[in-house]
Tab-separated table of C-alpha atoms in Angstrom:
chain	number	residue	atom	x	y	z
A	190	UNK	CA	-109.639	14.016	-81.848
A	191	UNK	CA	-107.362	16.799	-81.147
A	192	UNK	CA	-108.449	19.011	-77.541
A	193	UNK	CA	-107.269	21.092	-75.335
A	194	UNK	CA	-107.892	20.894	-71.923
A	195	UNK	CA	-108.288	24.007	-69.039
A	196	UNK	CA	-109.265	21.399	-66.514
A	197	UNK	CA	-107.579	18.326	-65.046
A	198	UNK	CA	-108.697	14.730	-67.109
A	199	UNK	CA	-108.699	11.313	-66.228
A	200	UNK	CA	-106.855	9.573	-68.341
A	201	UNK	CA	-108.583	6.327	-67.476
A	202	UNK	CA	-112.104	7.399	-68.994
A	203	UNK	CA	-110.304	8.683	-72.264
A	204	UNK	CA	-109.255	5.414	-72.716
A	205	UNK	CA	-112.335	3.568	-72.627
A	206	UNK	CA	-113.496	6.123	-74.379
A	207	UNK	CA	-111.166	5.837	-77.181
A	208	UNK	CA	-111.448	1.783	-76.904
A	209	UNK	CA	-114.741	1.756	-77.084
A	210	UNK	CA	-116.813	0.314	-79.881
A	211	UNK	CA	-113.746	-1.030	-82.315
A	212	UNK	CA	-114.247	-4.268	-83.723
A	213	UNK	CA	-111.109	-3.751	-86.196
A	214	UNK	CA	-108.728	-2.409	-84.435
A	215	UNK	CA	-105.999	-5.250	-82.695
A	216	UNK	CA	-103.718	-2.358	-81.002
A	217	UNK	CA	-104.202	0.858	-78.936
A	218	UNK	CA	-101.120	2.473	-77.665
A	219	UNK	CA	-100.962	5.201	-74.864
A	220	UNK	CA	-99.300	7.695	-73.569
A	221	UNK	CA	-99.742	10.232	-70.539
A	222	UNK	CA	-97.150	12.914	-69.771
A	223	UNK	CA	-97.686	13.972	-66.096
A	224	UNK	CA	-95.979	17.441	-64.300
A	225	UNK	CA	-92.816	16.829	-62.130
A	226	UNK	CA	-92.654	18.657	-58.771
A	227	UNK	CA	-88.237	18.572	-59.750
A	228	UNK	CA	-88.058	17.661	-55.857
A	229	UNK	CA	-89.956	20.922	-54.942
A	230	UNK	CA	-88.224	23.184	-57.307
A	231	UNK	CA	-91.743	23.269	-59.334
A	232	UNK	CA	-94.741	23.900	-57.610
A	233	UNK	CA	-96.563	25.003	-60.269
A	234	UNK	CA	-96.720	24.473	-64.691
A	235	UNK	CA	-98.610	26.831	-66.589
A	236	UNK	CA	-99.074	26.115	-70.150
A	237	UNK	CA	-100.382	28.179	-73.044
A	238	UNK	CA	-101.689	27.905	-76.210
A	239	UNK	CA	-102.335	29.846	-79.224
A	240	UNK	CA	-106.479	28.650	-79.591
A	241	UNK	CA	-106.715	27.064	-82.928
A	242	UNK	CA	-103.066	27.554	-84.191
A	243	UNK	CA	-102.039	25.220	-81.828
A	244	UNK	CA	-104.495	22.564	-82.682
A	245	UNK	CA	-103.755	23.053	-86.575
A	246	UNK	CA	-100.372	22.584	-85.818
A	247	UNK	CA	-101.095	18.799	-83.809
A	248	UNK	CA	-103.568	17.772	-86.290
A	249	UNK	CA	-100.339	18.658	-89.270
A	250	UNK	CA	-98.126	16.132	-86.977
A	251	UNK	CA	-101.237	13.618	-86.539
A	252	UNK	CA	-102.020	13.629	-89.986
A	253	UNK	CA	-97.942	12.817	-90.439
A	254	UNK	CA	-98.562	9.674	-88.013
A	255	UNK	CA	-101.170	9.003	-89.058
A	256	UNK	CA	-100.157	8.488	-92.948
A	257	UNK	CA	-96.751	7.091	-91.944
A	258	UNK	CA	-97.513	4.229	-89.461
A	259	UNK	CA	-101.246	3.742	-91.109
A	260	UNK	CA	-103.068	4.667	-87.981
A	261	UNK	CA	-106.997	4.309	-88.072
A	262	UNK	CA	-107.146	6.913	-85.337
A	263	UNK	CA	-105.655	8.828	-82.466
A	264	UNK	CA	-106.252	11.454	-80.072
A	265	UNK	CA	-104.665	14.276	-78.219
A	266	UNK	CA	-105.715	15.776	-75.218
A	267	UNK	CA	-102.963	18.290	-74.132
A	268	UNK	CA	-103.666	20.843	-70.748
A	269	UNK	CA	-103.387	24.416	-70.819
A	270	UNK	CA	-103.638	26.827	-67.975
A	271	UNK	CA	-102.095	25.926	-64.297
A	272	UNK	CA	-101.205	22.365	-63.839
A	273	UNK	CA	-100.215	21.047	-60.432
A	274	UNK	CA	-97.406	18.598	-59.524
A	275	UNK	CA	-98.782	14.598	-60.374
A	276	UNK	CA	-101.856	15.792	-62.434
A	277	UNK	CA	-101.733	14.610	-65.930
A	278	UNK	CA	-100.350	16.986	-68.879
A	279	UNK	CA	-100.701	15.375	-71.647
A	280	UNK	CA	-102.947	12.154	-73.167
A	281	UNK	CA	-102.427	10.219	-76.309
A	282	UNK	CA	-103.759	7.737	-77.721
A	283	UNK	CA	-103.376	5.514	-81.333
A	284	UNK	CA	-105.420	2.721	-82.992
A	285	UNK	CA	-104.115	0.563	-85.795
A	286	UNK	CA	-104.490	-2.902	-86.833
A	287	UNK	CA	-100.896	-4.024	-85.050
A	288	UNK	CA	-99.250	-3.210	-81.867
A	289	UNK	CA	-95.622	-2.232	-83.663
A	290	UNK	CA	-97.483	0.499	-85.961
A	291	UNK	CA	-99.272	1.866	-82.392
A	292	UNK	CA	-95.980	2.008	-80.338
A	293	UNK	CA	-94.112	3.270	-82.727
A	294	UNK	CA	-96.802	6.165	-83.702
A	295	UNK	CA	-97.291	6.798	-79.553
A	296	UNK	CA	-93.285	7.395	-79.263
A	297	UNK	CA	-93.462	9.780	-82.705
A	298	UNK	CA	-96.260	12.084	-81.586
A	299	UNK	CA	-94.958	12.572	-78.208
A	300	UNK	CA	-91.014	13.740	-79.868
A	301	UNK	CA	-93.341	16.189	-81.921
A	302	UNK	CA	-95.461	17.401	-79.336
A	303	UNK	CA	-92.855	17.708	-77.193
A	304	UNK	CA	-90.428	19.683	-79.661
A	305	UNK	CA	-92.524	20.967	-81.664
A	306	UNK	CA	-96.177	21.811	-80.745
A	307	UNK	CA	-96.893	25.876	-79.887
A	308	UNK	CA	-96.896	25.672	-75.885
A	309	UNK	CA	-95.166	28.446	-74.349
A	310	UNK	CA	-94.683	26.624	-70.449
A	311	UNK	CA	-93.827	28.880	-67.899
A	312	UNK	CA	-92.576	27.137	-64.539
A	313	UNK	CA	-93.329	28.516	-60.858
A	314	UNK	CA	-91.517	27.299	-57.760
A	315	UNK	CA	-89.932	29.172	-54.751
A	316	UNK	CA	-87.224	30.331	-56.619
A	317	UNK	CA	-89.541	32.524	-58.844
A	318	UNK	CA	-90.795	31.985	-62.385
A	319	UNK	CA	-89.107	30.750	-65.601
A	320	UNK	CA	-90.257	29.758	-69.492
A	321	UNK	CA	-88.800	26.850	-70.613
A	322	UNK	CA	-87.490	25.852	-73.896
A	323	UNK	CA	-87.693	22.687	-75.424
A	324	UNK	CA	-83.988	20.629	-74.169
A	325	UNK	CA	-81.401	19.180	-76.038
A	326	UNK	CA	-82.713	15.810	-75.481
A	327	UNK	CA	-86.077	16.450	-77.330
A	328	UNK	CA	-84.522	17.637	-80.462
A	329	UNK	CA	-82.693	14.842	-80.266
A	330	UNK	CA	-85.461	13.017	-79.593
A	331	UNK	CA	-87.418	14.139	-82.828
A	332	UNK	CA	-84.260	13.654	-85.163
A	333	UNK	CA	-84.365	9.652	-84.549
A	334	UNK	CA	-87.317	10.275	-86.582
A	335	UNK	CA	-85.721	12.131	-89.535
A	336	UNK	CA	-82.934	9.885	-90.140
A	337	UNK	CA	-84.854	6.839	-89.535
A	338	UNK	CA	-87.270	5.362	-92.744
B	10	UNK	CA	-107.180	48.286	-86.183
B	11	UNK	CA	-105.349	45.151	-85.592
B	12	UNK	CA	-106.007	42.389	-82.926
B	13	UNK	CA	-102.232	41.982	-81.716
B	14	UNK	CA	-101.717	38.800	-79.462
B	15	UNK	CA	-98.263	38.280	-77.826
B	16	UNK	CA	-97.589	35.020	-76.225
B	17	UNK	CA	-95.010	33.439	-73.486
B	18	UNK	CA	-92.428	35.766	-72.352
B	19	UNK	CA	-92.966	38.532	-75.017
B	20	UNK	CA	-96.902	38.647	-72.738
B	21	UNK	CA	-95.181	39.094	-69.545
B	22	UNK	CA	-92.729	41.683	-70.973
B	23	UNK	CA	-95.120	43.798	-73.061
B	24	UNK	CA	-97.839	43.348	-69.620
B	25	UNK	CA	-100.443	42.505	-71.842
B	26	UNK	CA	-101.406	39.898	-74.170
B	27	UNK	CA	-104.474	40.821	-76.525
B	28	UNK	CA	-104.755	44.668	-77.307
B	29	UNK	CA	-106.280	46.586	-80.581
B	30	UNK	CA	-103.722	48.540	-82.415
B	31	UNK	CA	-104.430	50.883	-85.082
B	32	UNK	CA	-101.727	50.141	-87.659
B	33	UNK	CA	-101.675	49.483	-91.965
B	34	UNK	CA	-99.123	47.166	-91.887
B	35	UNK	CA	-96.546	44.991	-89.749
B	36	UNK	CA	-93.892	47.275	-90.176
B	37	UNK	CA	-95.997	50.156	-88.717
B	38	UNK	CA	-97.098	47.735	-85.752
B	39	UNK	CA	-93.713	47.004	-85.006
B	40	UNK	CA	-92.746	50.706	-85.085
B	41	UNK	CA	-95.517	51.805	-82.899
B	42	UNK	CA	-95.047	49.125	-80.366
B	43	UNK	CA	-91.316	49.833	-80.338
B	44	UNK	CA	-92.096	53.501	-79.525
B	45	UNK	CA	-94.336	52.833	-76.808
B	46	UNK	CA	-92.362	50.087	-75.182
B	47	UNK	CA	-88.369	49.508	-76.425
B	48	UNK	CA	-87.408	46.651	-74.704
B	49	UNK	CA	-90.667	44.801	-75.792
B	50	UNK	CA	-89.767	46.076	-79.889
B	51	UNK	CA	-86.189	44.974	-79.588
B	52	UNK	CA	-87.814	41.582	-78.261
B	53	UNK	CA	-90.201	41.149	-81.155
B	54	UNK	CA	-87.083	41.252	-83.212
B	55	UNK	CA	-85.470	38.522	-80.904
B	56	UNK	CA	-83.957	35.465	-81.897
B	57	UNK	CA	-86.893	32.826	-82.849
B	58	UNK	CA	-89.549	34.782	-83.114
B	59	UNK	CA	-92.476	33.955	-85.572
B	60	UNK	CA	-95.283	35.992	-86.581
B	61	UNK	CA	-99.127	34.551	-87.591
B	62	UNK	CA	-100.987	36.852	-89.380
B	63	UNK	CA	-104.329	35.244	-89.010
B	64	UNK	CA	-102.965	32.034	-87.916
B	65	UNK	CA	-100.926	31.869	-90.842
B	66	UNK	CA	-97.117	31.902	-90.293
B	67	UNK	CA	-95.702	35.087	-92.572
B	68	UNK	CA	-92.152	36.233	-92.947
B	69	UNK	CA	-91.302	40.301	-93.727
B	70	UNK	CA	-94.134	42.835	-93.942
B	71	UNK	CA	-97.606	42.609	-94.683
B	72	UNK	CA	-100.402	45.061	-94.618
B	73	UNK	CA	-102.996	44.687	-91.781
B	74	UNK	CA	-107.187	45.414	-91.673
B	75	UNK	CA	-109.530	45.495	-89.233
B	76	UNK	CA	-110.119	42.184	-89.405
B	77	UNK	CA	-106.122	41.024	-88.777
B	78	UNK	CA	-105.362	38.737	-85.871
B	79	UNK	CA	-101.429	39.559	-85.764
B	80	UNK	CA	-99.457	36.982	-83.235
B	81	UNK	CA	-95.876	37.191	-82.169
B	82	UNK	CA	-94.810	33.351	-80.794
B	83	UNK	CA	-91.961	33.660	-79.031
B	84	UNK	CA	-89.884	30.189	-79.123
B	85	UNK	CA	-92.012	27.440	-78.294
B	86	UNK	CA	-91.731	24.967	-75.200
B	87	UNK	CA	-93.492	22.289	-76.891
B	88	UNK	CA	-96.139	20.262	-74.972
């Protein structure tokens, strides 16, 4: 399940959501990304998306975890509009038979989402407004994944 | 008659971010757009820039219909 959401989510209920009803699955792995006030600097994230490009393009890298760590499912609920400081960006969540496989697919999705997914993130704070590119650190990020087999 | 869609910082430049253009082909669009606004055709041009003609990534020209949903993605944040 791939969605994005205009509206805060709990994070919580996705989860027992996502739990819910497996009787085969021995590991669920999650993540949740929330937004950073950067001590004040950041007092508001906006975050768009292209409709339907965007989710194409996280269902190409969820199909990619999903073949390489032999997931049995996942899902992605990403914001987009204005997101304040504390409230949750980002939700993901992996099934598969053993924890390694789920940690290791949780870790992989987030490098690609975060490097890689179409978000154009625009951040507002006193000192005015500014887009952000993706930093050093998540391209670095996403090459561990590359070199690695 | 092209739906043109301009995302990120190429939206905030250009002032808009959905618009119907009359134009035959990318080329043309670019042209037109360039005419009407320079600093927002030099910036389609920009470094990184990727264009989705019907939400299919394309490289050079291409002819556009009605029915063409033409995007320019500026660099992409990630999530």
């Amino acid at each position: 399940m791939i969605s994005l959401a205009p509206e805060p989510f709990d994070p919580g209920g996705l989860l027992s959501g996502f739990c819910a009803g497996r009787t085969e699955t021995g590991a669920v792995a999650t993540f949740t990304g929330l937004a950073r006030a950067e001590a004040g600097q950041t007092t508001v994230l906006e975050l768009e998306a292209y409709p339907g490009f965007t989710e194409r393009a996280i269902a190409e890298i969820a199909d990619q975890a999903r073949a390489r760590f032999a997931l049995q499912d996942f899902a992605v609920v990403h914001r987009v509009g204005k997101i304040a400081p504390g409230e949750p960006i980002v939700f993901v969540a992996v099934a598969a038979v053993h924890r390694r496989a789920a940690f290791e697919a949780c870790d992989f999705l987030m490098d690609y989402l975060k490097s890689r997914a179409p978000f154009w993130k625009k951040e507002t704070g006193p000192a005015g407004d500014r887009w952000i590119e993706p930093r050093a650190q998540d391209h670095a990020d996403i090459a561990r994944w590359e070199s690695s087999t | 008659m092209a739906r043109v869609l301009l995302f990120g910082p190429l939206r905030d430049l250009a002032g808009w971010g959905d618009r119907e253009i009359d134009s035959g082909s990318i080329a043309a669009l670019r042209a037109s757009l360039a005419a009407e606004h320079a600093e927002l055709g030099a910036a389609l041009e920009g470094p990184g820039v990727q264009v989705a003609l019907d939400q299919v990534i394309v490289r050079g020209d291409a002819a556009l219909t009605a029915a063409s949903e033409l995007a320019f993605l500026p660099p992409m944040s990630g999530g």
